[in-house]
Coordinates of C-alpha atoms in Angstrom, one line a residue:
M1 CA -44.1 -9.1 7.3
E2 CA -44.0 -11.2 11.0
E3 CA -40.6 -10.1 11.8
Y4 CA -41.7 -6.4 12.2
M5 CA -45.3 -7.3 14.2
P6 CA -44.7 -6.3 18.4
K7 CA -43.2 -9.2 20.0
L8 CA -46.1 -9.2 22.7
L9 CA -48.5 -10.0 19.3
R10 CA -46.2 -12.1 17.7
A11 CA -46.9 -14.4 20.8
T12 CA -50.2 -14.0 21.0
I13 CA -51.0 -15.4 17.5
G14 CA -48.3 -18.2 17.7
A15 CA -50.3 -19.1 20.9
A16 CA -53.4 -19.5 18.0
I17 CA -51.7 -21.0 15.6
T18 CA -49.2 -23.1 17.0
S19 CA -48.7 -26.5 16.1
F20 CA -49.5 -29.5 18.3
A21 CA -46.1 -30.4 18.6
L22 CA -44.9 -27.6 20.3
M23 CA -48.4 -27.1 22.5
S24 CA -47.7 -30.8 23.3
T25 CA -44.0 -29.8 24.6
A26 CA -44.2 -26.6 26.3
L27 CA -47.2 -24.6 26.6
A28 CA -46.1 -21.4 28.1
Q29 CA -47.5 -20.5 31.4
V30 CA -46.1 -17.3 30.8
A31 CA -46.5 -14.6 28.5
N32 CA -42.9 -13.3 26.8
D33 CA -42.5 -9.7 26.2
E34 CA -40.4 -6.8 25.4
D35 CA -38.7 -7.2 28.9
T36 CA -38.6 -11.1 28.6
L37 CA -35.8 -13.2 26.7
A38 CA -37.9 -16.5 26.3
L39 CA -35.4 -19.4 25.5
A40 CA -35.7 -23.1 24.5
A41 CA -34.2 -25.5 26.0
L42 CA -33.3 -29.0 24.2
L43 CA -33.2 -30.7 27.9
D44 CA -35.0 -30.7 31.3
N45 CA -33.2 -29.5 34.0
S46 CA -31.7 -33.0 35.6
S47 CA -30.8 -31.3 39.2
F48 CA -30.3 -27.7 40.5
D49 CA -28.2 -29.6 43.4
R50 CA -24.7 -28.1 43.4
A51 CA -23.2 -30.6 42.8
Q52 CA -25.3 -32.5 40.2
L53 CA -24.9 -29.0 38.1
M54 CA -24.1 -29.9 34.3
I55 CA -22.4 -27.4 31.6
A56 CA -23.5 -27.7 28.1
N57 CA -27.3 -27.2 27.1
Q58 CA -28.2 -27.3 30.6
M59 CA -26.3 -24.6 32.0
Q60 CA -28.6 -21.9 31.6
F61 CA -31.0 -22.9 33.6
W62 CA -28.8 -21.9 36.7
Q63 CA -27.2 -19.8 35.5
P64 CA -29.1 -16.9 36.2
V65 CA -29.3 -17.6 39.6
L66 CA -26.1 -18.8 40.7
D67 CA -22.9 -16.4 40.5
T68 CA -19.5 -17.9 39.0
L69 CA -16.3 -17.0 40.5
L70 CA -14.6 -15.7 37.4
V71 CA -16.0 -15.1 33.1
M72 CA -15.2 -16.6 30.0
Q73 CA -16.6 -14.0 27.7
P74 CA -17.6 -14.7 24.2
D75 CA -13.6 -14.9 22.9
G76 CA -12.1 -16.5 25.4
T77 CA -11.5 -14.0 27.5
I78 CA -11.9 -14.8 31.4
V79 CA -12.1 -11.9 34.2
P80 CA -13.5 -10.9 37.2
S81 CA -16.2 -11.7 38.4
L82 CA -17.6 -12.4 42.4
A83 CA -13.4 -12.8 42.7
T84 CA -11.6 -10.3 41.7
G85 CA -7.9 -11.1 41.7
W86 CA -6.5 -14.4 41.0
A87 CA -2.9 -15.4 41.1
Y88 CA -0.3 -18.4 41.4
N89 CA 2.2 -18.5 43.5
E90 CA 5.7 -19.2 42.3
D91 CA 5.4 -23.5 40.9
N92 CA 1.5 -23.6 40.9
S93 CA 0.6 -25.0 43.9
I94 CA -1.5 -22.6 45.2
L95 CA -4.5 -20.2 43.5
T96 CA -5.4 -17.3 45.2
L97 CA -8.9 -15.6 44.8
K98 CA -9.6 -12.0 46.2
L99 CA -13.2 -12.3 46.7
R100 CA -16.0 -9.0 46.0
E101 CA -17.0 -7.9 49.3
G102 CA -20.5 -6.4 49.9
I103 CA -21.8 -9.4 48.0
A104 CA -25.2 -11.4 50.1
F105 CA -26.8 -14.3 48.5
T106 CA -30.7 -13.7 48.2
D107 CA -30.9 -15.3 51.5
G108 CA -29.7 -12.9 53.3
A109 CA -26.0 -15.3 54.1
P110 CA -23.4 -13.3 52.8
F111 CA -20.8 -14.1 50.4
D112 CA -17.4 -14.7 52.6
G113 CA -14.4 -16.5 52.0
E114 CA -16.0 -19.7 54.6
A115 CA -19.1 -19.5 51.4
V116 CA -16.9 -20.3 48.8
K117 CA -14.9 -23.2 51.4
A118 CA -18.5 -24.5 51.5
N119 CA -19.4 -24.7 47.7
L120 CA -15.9 -26.4 46.2
D121 CA -15.3 -28.6 49.3
Y122 CA -19.5 -29.6 48.5
L123 CA -18.4 -30.5 44.4
K124 CA -15.5 -32.5 45.3
N125 CA -17.5 -34.4 47.3
G126 CA -21.0 -35.0 45.8
A127 CA -21.4 -37.6 43.0
G128 CA -21.7 -35.3 39.6
Q129 CA -19.9 -35.7 36.5
N130 CA -18.4 -32.1 37.1
S131 CA -16.9 -32.8 40.6
F132 CA -13.6 -33.5 38.9
M133 CA -13.3 -29.6 38.0
M134 CA -12.0 -29.9 42.4
E135 CA -10.0 -33.3 41.8
F136 CA -7.3 -31.3 43.1
V137 CA -7.8 -28.7 45.5
S138 CA -6.2 -30.6 48.4
E139 CA -7.6 -27.8 50.7
V140 CA -9.3 -24.1 50.7
E141 CA -7.7 -21.9 52.9
I142 CA -9.9 -19.3 54.3
V143 CA -7.4 -16.0 55.1
S144 CA -9.7 -13.5 55.0
P145 CA -13.4 -13.0 54.6
S146 CA -12.0 -12.0 51.2
E147 CA -9.4 -13.9 50.3
V148 CA -8.8 -18.0 49.7
R149 CA -6.0 -20.1 48.9
L150 CA -6.6 -23.1 47.0
H151 CA -3.9 -25.5 47.4
L152 CA -3.5 -28.2 45.1
S153 CA -1.7 -32.0 45.2
E154 CA -0.8 -31.3 41.3
P155 CA -0.8 -29.0 39.2
D156 CA -4.6 -28.5 37.1
P157 CA -4.2 -26.5 33.7
T158 CA -8.3 -26.1 33.4
L159 CA -8.6 -24.8 37.2
I160 CA -9.7 -21.5 35.9
D161 CA -11.6 -22.0 32.6
N162 CA -12.9 -23.8 35.4
L163 CA -13.5 -21.4 38.1
T164 CA -15.9 -19.8 35.3
V165 CA -18.4 -23.0 35.1
V166 CA -20.3 -25.4 37.1
G167 CA -16.5 -25.0 39.8
G168 CA -16.7 -21.8 40.3
A169 CA -20.5 -21.1 40.5
M170 CA -21.3 -20.3 44.4
A171 CA -24.8 -21.3 46.2
S172 CA -25.5 -20.2 49.7
P173 CA -24.6 -23.2 51.4
A174 CA -27.8 -22.9 53.1
S175 CA -29.4 -24.4 49.7
F176 CA -27.0 -27.4 49.4
T177 CA -29.5 -29.9 51.0
G178 CA -31.8 -29.3 48.2
D179 CA -33.4 -30.6 44.3
T180 CA -35.3 -27.4 43.4
A181 CA -34.8 -24.6 41.3
A182 CA -36.9 -23.6 44.8
T183 CA -34.5 -24.4 47.2
L184 CA -31.5 -22.9 44.1
I185 CA -30.3 -20.0 45.4
G186 CA -27.0 -17.2 44.5
T187 CA -26.7 -13.8 44.7
G188 CA -27.5 -13.7 40.1
P189 CA -28.4 -11.2 38.6
Y190 CA -31.6 -13.3 39.0
V191 CA -34.7 -15.6 41.7
Y192 CA -36.3 -18.0 40.5
D193 CA -40.4 -17.7 41.0
T194 CA -41.6 -20.1 42.3
A195 CA -45.1 -18.8 42.0
T196 CA -45.7 -18.9 38.4
S197 CA -42.9 -21.4 37.6
V198 CA -43.8 -25.4 36.5
L199 CA -40.7 -27.7 37.1
G200 CA -40.4 -29.5 33.9
R201 CA -42.8 -27.2 31.3
Q202 CA -41.2 -24.0 31.8
Y203 CA -38.6 -22.2 35.0
V204 CA -39.2 -18.4 35.2
Y205 CA -37.0 -16.2 36.8
T206 CA -37.3 -12.9 37.4
R207 CA -34.8 -9.5 38.2
N208 CA -32.9 -9.9 41.5
A209 CA -33.0 -5.7 42.8
D210 CA -30.0 -5.8 45.0
Y211 CA -27.4 -7.5 42.3
W212 CA -24.4 -5.4 41.6
D213 CA -23.9 -5.4 38.0
A214 CA -27.4 -5.1 36.6
A215 CA -26.1 -3.7 33.9
A216 CA -25.2 -6.5 32.5
F217 CA -28.5 -8.3 32.1
P218 CA -31.0 -6.0 30.1
F219 CA -34.1 -8.1 30.8
E220 CA -36.3 -8.3 33.2
R221 CA -37.1 -11.8 33.4
I222 CA -35.9 -15.0 31.6
T223 CA -38.0 -17.6 31.0
I224 CA -36.8 -21.3 30.4
T225 CA -39.4 -23.7 27.8
P226 CA -37.8 -27.2 27.4
M227 CA -38.6 -28.2 23.8
N228 CA -36.8 -31.1 22.8
D229 CA -38.5 -31.6 19.3
Q230 CA -37.0 -29.2 16.7
V231 CA -40.1 -28.4 15.1
A232 CA -41.7 -27.5 18.4
R233 CA -38.4 -25.5 19.2
L234 CA -38.4 -23.5 15.7
N235 CA -42.0 -22.9 15.3
A236 CA -42.2 -21.3 18.8
I237 CA -39.5 -18.9 18.1
K238 CA -40.8 -18.4 14.4
S239 CA -44.9 -17.4 16.3
G240 CA -43.5 -15.2 19.1
Q241 CA -43.8 -17.4 22.0
V242 CA -39.7 -17.8 22.4
D243 CA -37.0 -15.6 21.0
A244 CA -34.4 -18.2 20.8
G245 CA -33.3 -21.6 20.6
L246 CA -30.3 -25.0 18.6
G247 CA -31.9 -25.1 15.1
E248 CA -30.6 -28.1 13.3
A249 CA -29.6 -28.0 9.2
R250 CA -32.6 -28.9 8.1
T251 CA -34.7 -25.6 10.3
V252 CA -32.1 -22.9 8.8
A253 CA -33.7 -22.5 5.8
D254 CA -37.2 -21.9 6.7
A255 CA -35.4 -20.5 9.3
E256 CA -33.9 -17.4 7.8
A257 CA -37.2 -17.5 5.2
N258 CA -39.1 -16.3 8.3
G259 CA -37.1 -13.6 8.8
L260 CA -35.4 -16.0 12.1
K261 CA -30.8 -14.8 12.9
V262 CA -29.0 -17.8 11.7
H263 CA -25.9 -18.0 14.5
K264 CA -23.1 -20.6 14.3
S265 CA -20.7 -21.7 15.9
D266 CA -17.9 -25.1 15.9
V267 CA -18.2 -26.5 19.6
N268 CA -18.9 -30.2 18.9
W269 CA -17.4 -32.8 17.4
L270 CA -19.8 -36.2 16.7
G271 CA -18.9 -39.3 15.8
V272 CA -17.4 -43.0 17.8
T273 CA -16.4 -43.2 21.6
I274 CA -14.6 -46.1 22.1
A275 CA -14.6 -46.7 25.8
D276 CA -13.6 -50.4 25.4
R277 CA -9.3 -49.2 24.4
N278 CA -8.3 -52.2 26.8
G279 CA -10.5 -54.8 25.3
K280 CA -13.0 -55.4 29.2
L281 CA -15.9 -56.4 27.4
V282 CA -14.9 -56.8 23.4
P283 CA -11.8 -58.0 23.8
A284 CA -10.5 -57.7 20.3
L285 CA -10.8 -53.1 20.6
A286 CA -7.9 -53.4 23.1
D287 CA -6.0 -53.9 19.8
V288 CA -5.3 -50.5 17.6
R289 CA -5.4 -52.3 14.2
V290 CA -9.3 -52.8 15.4
R291 CA -10.2 -49.4 16.0
Q292 CA -8.1 -47.7 13.3
A293 CA -10.5 -50.2 11.2
I294 CA -13.5 -48.1 12.8
N295 CA -12.4 -44.8 12.3
M296 CA -12.1 -45.9 7.9
A297 CA -15.7 -47.8 7.7
F298 CA -17.5 -44.9 7.9
D299 CA -18.5 -42.8 4.7
T300 CA -18.0 -39.7 7.0
E301 CA -18.4 -37.1 3.8
S302 CA -21.4 -38.3 2.9
I303 CA -23.0 -38.6 5.9
L304 CA -22.1 -35.1 6.6
K305 CA -23.6 -34.0 3.2
F306 CA -26.6 -36.5 3.3
V307 CA -27.6 -35.3 7.4
E308 CA -26.1 -32.0 8.5
L309 CA -26.3 -30.5 5.4
G310 CA -22.9 -30.1 4.6
F311 CA -23.3 -28.0 8.0
G312 CA -20.0 -28.8 9.2
R313 CA -16.1 -30.0 8.8
L314 CA -14.5 -33.3 8.3
S315 CA -11.8 -34.3 11.0
D316 CA -10.2 -37.1 12.8
Q317 CA -9.4 -35.3 15.5
I318 CA -11.9 -34.3 18.6
F319 CA -10.0 -30.8 19.4
P320 CA -11.3 -27.2 16.9
T321 CA -9.2 -25.6 15.3
G322 CA -8.4 -22.6 17.9
S323 CA -7.5 -25.0 20.2
E324 CA -4.3 -25.2 21.5
A325 CA -3.7 -29.4 20.8
Y326 CA -5.0 -28.5 17.1
I327 CA -2.7 -29.7 14.6
P328 CA -4.1 -29.8 10.8
E329 CA -3.0 -32.7 9.4
L330 CA -4.8 -34.7 11.6
D331 CA -8.3 -34.1 10.1
E332 CA -7.2 -36.4 7.1
V333 CA -6.1 -39.2 8.5
Y334 CA -8.4 -41.7 8.0
A335 CA -10.1 -42.3 4.7
Y336 CA -12.8 -44.1 4.6
D337 CA -11.7 -48.1 3.2
P338 CA -13.6 -50.5 4.4
E339 CA -11.2 -53.2 2.7
G340 CA -8.5 -51.6 4.6
A341 CA -10.6 -52.4 7.4
K342 CA -11.6 -55.4 6.7
A343 CA -8.3 -56.6 6.2
L344 CA -6.7 -54.9 9.6
L345 CA -9.4 -56.5 11.4
A346 CA -8.4 -59.8 9.9
E347 CA -4.9 -58.8 9.9
A348 CA -5.3 -58.9 13.9
G349 CA -7.1 -61.6 14.1
Y350 CA -10.9 -60.6 13.8
P351 CA -11.2 -62.0 9.8
E352 CA -15.0 -62.7 11.0
G353 CA -15.8 -60.0 12.4
F354 CA -16.9 -59.8 16.5
A355 CA -20.1 -58.5 17.8
V356 CA -20.6 -55.0 20.0
V357 CA -23.1 -54.1 22.4
M358 CA -24.7 -50.5 21.6
P359 CA -27.3 -48.4 23.8
E360 CA -29.6 -47.4 21.2
L361 CA -30.3 -42.8 21.9
A362 CA -33.3 -41.9 20.7
A363 CA -31.5 -38.0 20.4
Y364 CA -29.6 -40.2 17.4
S365 CA -31.7 -42.8 15.9
N366 CA -31.2 -41.4 12.5
F367 CA -27.4 -42.2 12.8
N368 CA -28.6 -45.8 14.0
P369 CA -29.2 -47.6 10.8
I370 CA -25.5 -45.7 9.2
L371 CA -23.8 -47.5 12.6
E372 CA -25.0 -50.8 11.9
Q373 CA -24.7 -50.7 8.0
Q374 CA -21.6 -49.6 8.0
L375 CA -19.1 -51.3 10.7
G376 CA -20.8 -54.5 9.4
A377 CA -20.2 -53.8 6.3
I378 CA -16.3 -54.7 7.6
G379 CA -17.3 -57.3 9.4
I380 CA -18.8 -55.9 13.8
K381 CA -22.4 -56.8 13.6
V382 CA -24.5 -54.3 16.5
K383 CA -26.8 -55.5 18.7
W384 CA -29.0 -52.4 19.9
E385 CA -30.1 -52.2 23.9
K386 CA -33.2 -49.9 24.3
I387 CA -32.3 -46.8 27.0
A388 CA -34.5 -44.2 28.1
P389 CA -34.1 -41.0 27.3
N390 CA -33.6 -39.8 30.8
A391 CA -31.1 -42.0 31.0
T392 CA -28.6 -41.4 28.8
I393 CA -25.4 -39.7 30.8
P394 CA -26.0 -42.0 33.7
E395 CA -26.1 -45.1 31.1
L396 CA -23.3 -44.1 29.3
R397 CA -20.7 -43.1 32.2
S398 CA -22.3 -47.3 33.7
G399 CA -19.3 -48.9 32.0
K400 CA -22.0 -51.2 29.9
Y401 CA -21.0 -50.4 26.8
P402 CA -17.4 -50.5 24.5
L403 CA -18.6 -48.2 21.8
F404 CA -21.4 -45.5 20.8
I405 CA -22.4 -42.2 19.6
L406 CA -22.5 -39.1 20.9
N407 CA -21.6 -35.4 20.4
F408 CA -19.2 -33.8 22.3
G409 CA -18.8 -30.0 23.3
Y410 CA -15.1 -28.6 23.9
Q411 CA -14.4 -27.3 27.0
G412 CA -10.3 -26.7 26.6
S413 CA -7.1 -28.4 25.4
W414 CA -6.7 -29.6 29.6
A415 CA -9.9 -30.2 29.5
E416 CA -10.6 -31.9 27.0
Y417 CA -7.8 -35.2 28.5
R418 CA -8.9 -34.6 31.8
K419 CA -12.5 -35.7 30.2
F420 CA -11.4 -38.5 28.5
T421 CA -8.0 -39.9 29.4
F422 CA -7.7 -40.4 33.0
A423 CA -8.5 -43.8 34.3
E424 CA -10.8 -41.8 36.7
S425 CA -12.4 -39.4 34.2
A426 CA -16.0 -38.7 33.6
W427 CA -16.0 -40.0 30.0
N428 CA -13.3 -43.2 30.2
P429 CA -16.3 -44.8 31.7
L430 CA -14.3 -47.9 30.9
G431 CA -11.0 -47.1 32.8
A432 CA -9.0 -47.9 29.5
V433 CA -5.3 -46.0 30.5
D434 CA -2.7 -46.7 27.5
P435 CA 0.8 -46.7 29.9
A436 CA 2.2 -44.4 27.6
F437 CA -0.2 -41.9 27.3
S438 CA -0.2 -41.9 30.7
E439 CA 3.4 -41.0 31.3
M440 CA 3.3 -37.9 28.6
L441 CA -0.4 -36.4 30.3
A442 CA 2.1 -36.6 33.9
D443 CA 4.6 -34.8 32.0
V444 CA 2.6 -32.7 29.8
Q445 CA 0.8 -31.1 33.3
Y446 CA 3.9 -30.2 35.1
R447 CA 4.8 -27.9 31.9
T448 CA 3.9 -24.6 31.1
G449 CA 3.4 -22.1 28.5
D450 CA 4.1 -22.9 25.1
D451 CA 6.5 -26.4 26.4
Q452 CA 3.0 -27.5 27.9
V453 CA 1.2 -26.2 24.0
E454 CA 3.8 -28.1 22.5
G455 CA 2.9 -31.4 25.0
Y456 CA -1.0 -30.7 24.1
R457 CA -0.8 -31.7 20.6
E458 CA 2.5 -34.7 21.1
L459 CA -1.2 -36.1 23.0
N460 CA -3.3 -35.1 20.2
R461 CA -1.4 -36.6 17.6
Y462 CA -0.9 -40.3 20.0
M463 CA -5.1 -40.2 20.2
V464 CA -5.8 -40.1 16.5
E465 CA -3.1 -42.5 15.4
N466 CA -4.1 -45.0 18.6
A467 CA -7.4 -45.0 17.4
F468 CA -8.9 -43.5 21.2
F469 CA -11.9 -42.6 19.2
A470 CA -13.4 -42.6 16.2
P471 CA -14.5 -39.1 14.8
W472 CA -16.7 -38.3 12.0
Y473 CA -16.7 -34.2 11.6
R474 CA -16.9 -31.1 13.6
R475 CA -21.0 -30.3 13.2
D476 CA -21.4 -26.3 12.6
T477 CA -24.0 -25.7 16.1
I478 CA -26.7 -23.8 14.8
Y479 CA -28.9 -21.3 17.2
L480 CA -32.2 -19.3 16.5
T481 CA -33.4 -16.1 17.6
N482 CA -35.8 -13.1 16.3
A483 CA -35.2 -10.3 14.6
E484 CA -35.5 -8.4 18.4
T485 CA -32.4 -10.4 19.8
D486 CA -28.9 -10.6 19.7
V487 CA -26.0 -13.2 21.0
S488 CA -22.8 -13.4 20.9
M489 CA -21.6 -17.6 20.4
R490 CA -18.8 -19.3 22.2
A491 CA -16.4 -22.3 21.1
T492 CA -16.7 -23.8 24.0
N493 CA -20.6 -24.7 24.8
A494 CA -23.4 -25.1 22.6
V495 CA -25.5 -23.3 23.5
P496 CA -25.2 -19.1 25.0
H497 CA -24.3 -18.4 28.6
I498 CA -26.9 -16.2 29.9
R499 CA -25.0 -13.1 29.6
D500 CA -24.5 -13.7 26.4
Y501 CA -28.1 -12.1 25.3
R502 CA -28.5 -8.6 24.5
K503 CA -32.2 -6.8 22.6
A504 CA -30.6 -6.1 19.2
E505 CA -30.5 -2.6 18.3

């Protein structure tokens, strides 16, 4: 009967019975009522600096405050937002944006061409991992207060998509000097409530009374509570303390038994990133046979079955089925074959194997014994190096580690190549390049239409056959909501966008 209790009553009862793990992780400061959307976040926010904004799990912290120039709907359709129209010139070297008029930031500053230029320049010149989204924008020309032209040094097939996330987030230029939620100022549907928020514990956002599209956001306030413990998140949703949060495969049965809604989406791939493909740290990894052997070392079918309880799909490529780059037969290229893997290592000149240093990540601790045992079985000895949980991303991007396990999301076909395979890509920490592949990249970047799609597939096949990565499987992202909250999932982000939530009818 719990699912029929009024929301506020459940929250009150839940506060009394919530587990110690929940209380120690996130004790709510603001009650959850029917006009509040209360979210549990897997990670705390890392930065509110406009140049350091994040996507994936941490996007929800800035989306209540900052509108984007364009909006991507859950089905992938792109629609207007602060930009009401957009068009390329004939050779895709200039993108013209028409801007919505009569909009102001909540500090009173006008949203206009000057503000757009300031935001795009600030992101491009910053040190954030998403600065690549403006890499090919050589100039932002202000035509008028309601029109700008983005001049490109090279075609950027992902620019429109990027303008729907961090690339297009619009903050008041006066806020660029700050790095707290209190100094994040936008035109968005909510404003940050400094009086009731506690950094690291609970972030509270209240409705922007002057917002231009209020009907798209049905809640009067939003609270986001960081909870990195899965048991805590599940208990918080069951008790009514929060309305929604990420789940895991092992929580599905409990969630369904307690009347929660279980949402699934094919967003992430899990596996080993072979960062040192040029052999700077471990010379053996420059040999494609060694990288192929790593792919053959893992019993991915058993890992998926016993760790993820079958919630996922085996695949040897990093692209989901909805991607233009996806090729069905690339899901089954590398069979589990430790003896064959050892033979490849011997053929490459490493019959006794070799050692690698890998980062010991707290969030992936259940995979460490698997990595150590199955790599060890083919002769690759893993030496672990502990890193602090709050330093995970900087450490992985530091260039210290030849191999690491991580869960990666999907932002679009060309975006994946930009993310991983250019020398300066955000997730190519050792700057690994393959001359033949780089030549293919340069060609595909300038293609258009079906010809470009075919190029995406050619690049994907090359990556798989040359073992740029050792993917294990695509995980089912599990997202839980209570009976009173509906949500639309999307293929490009692990958690929904703020605009994807609505009250259940």
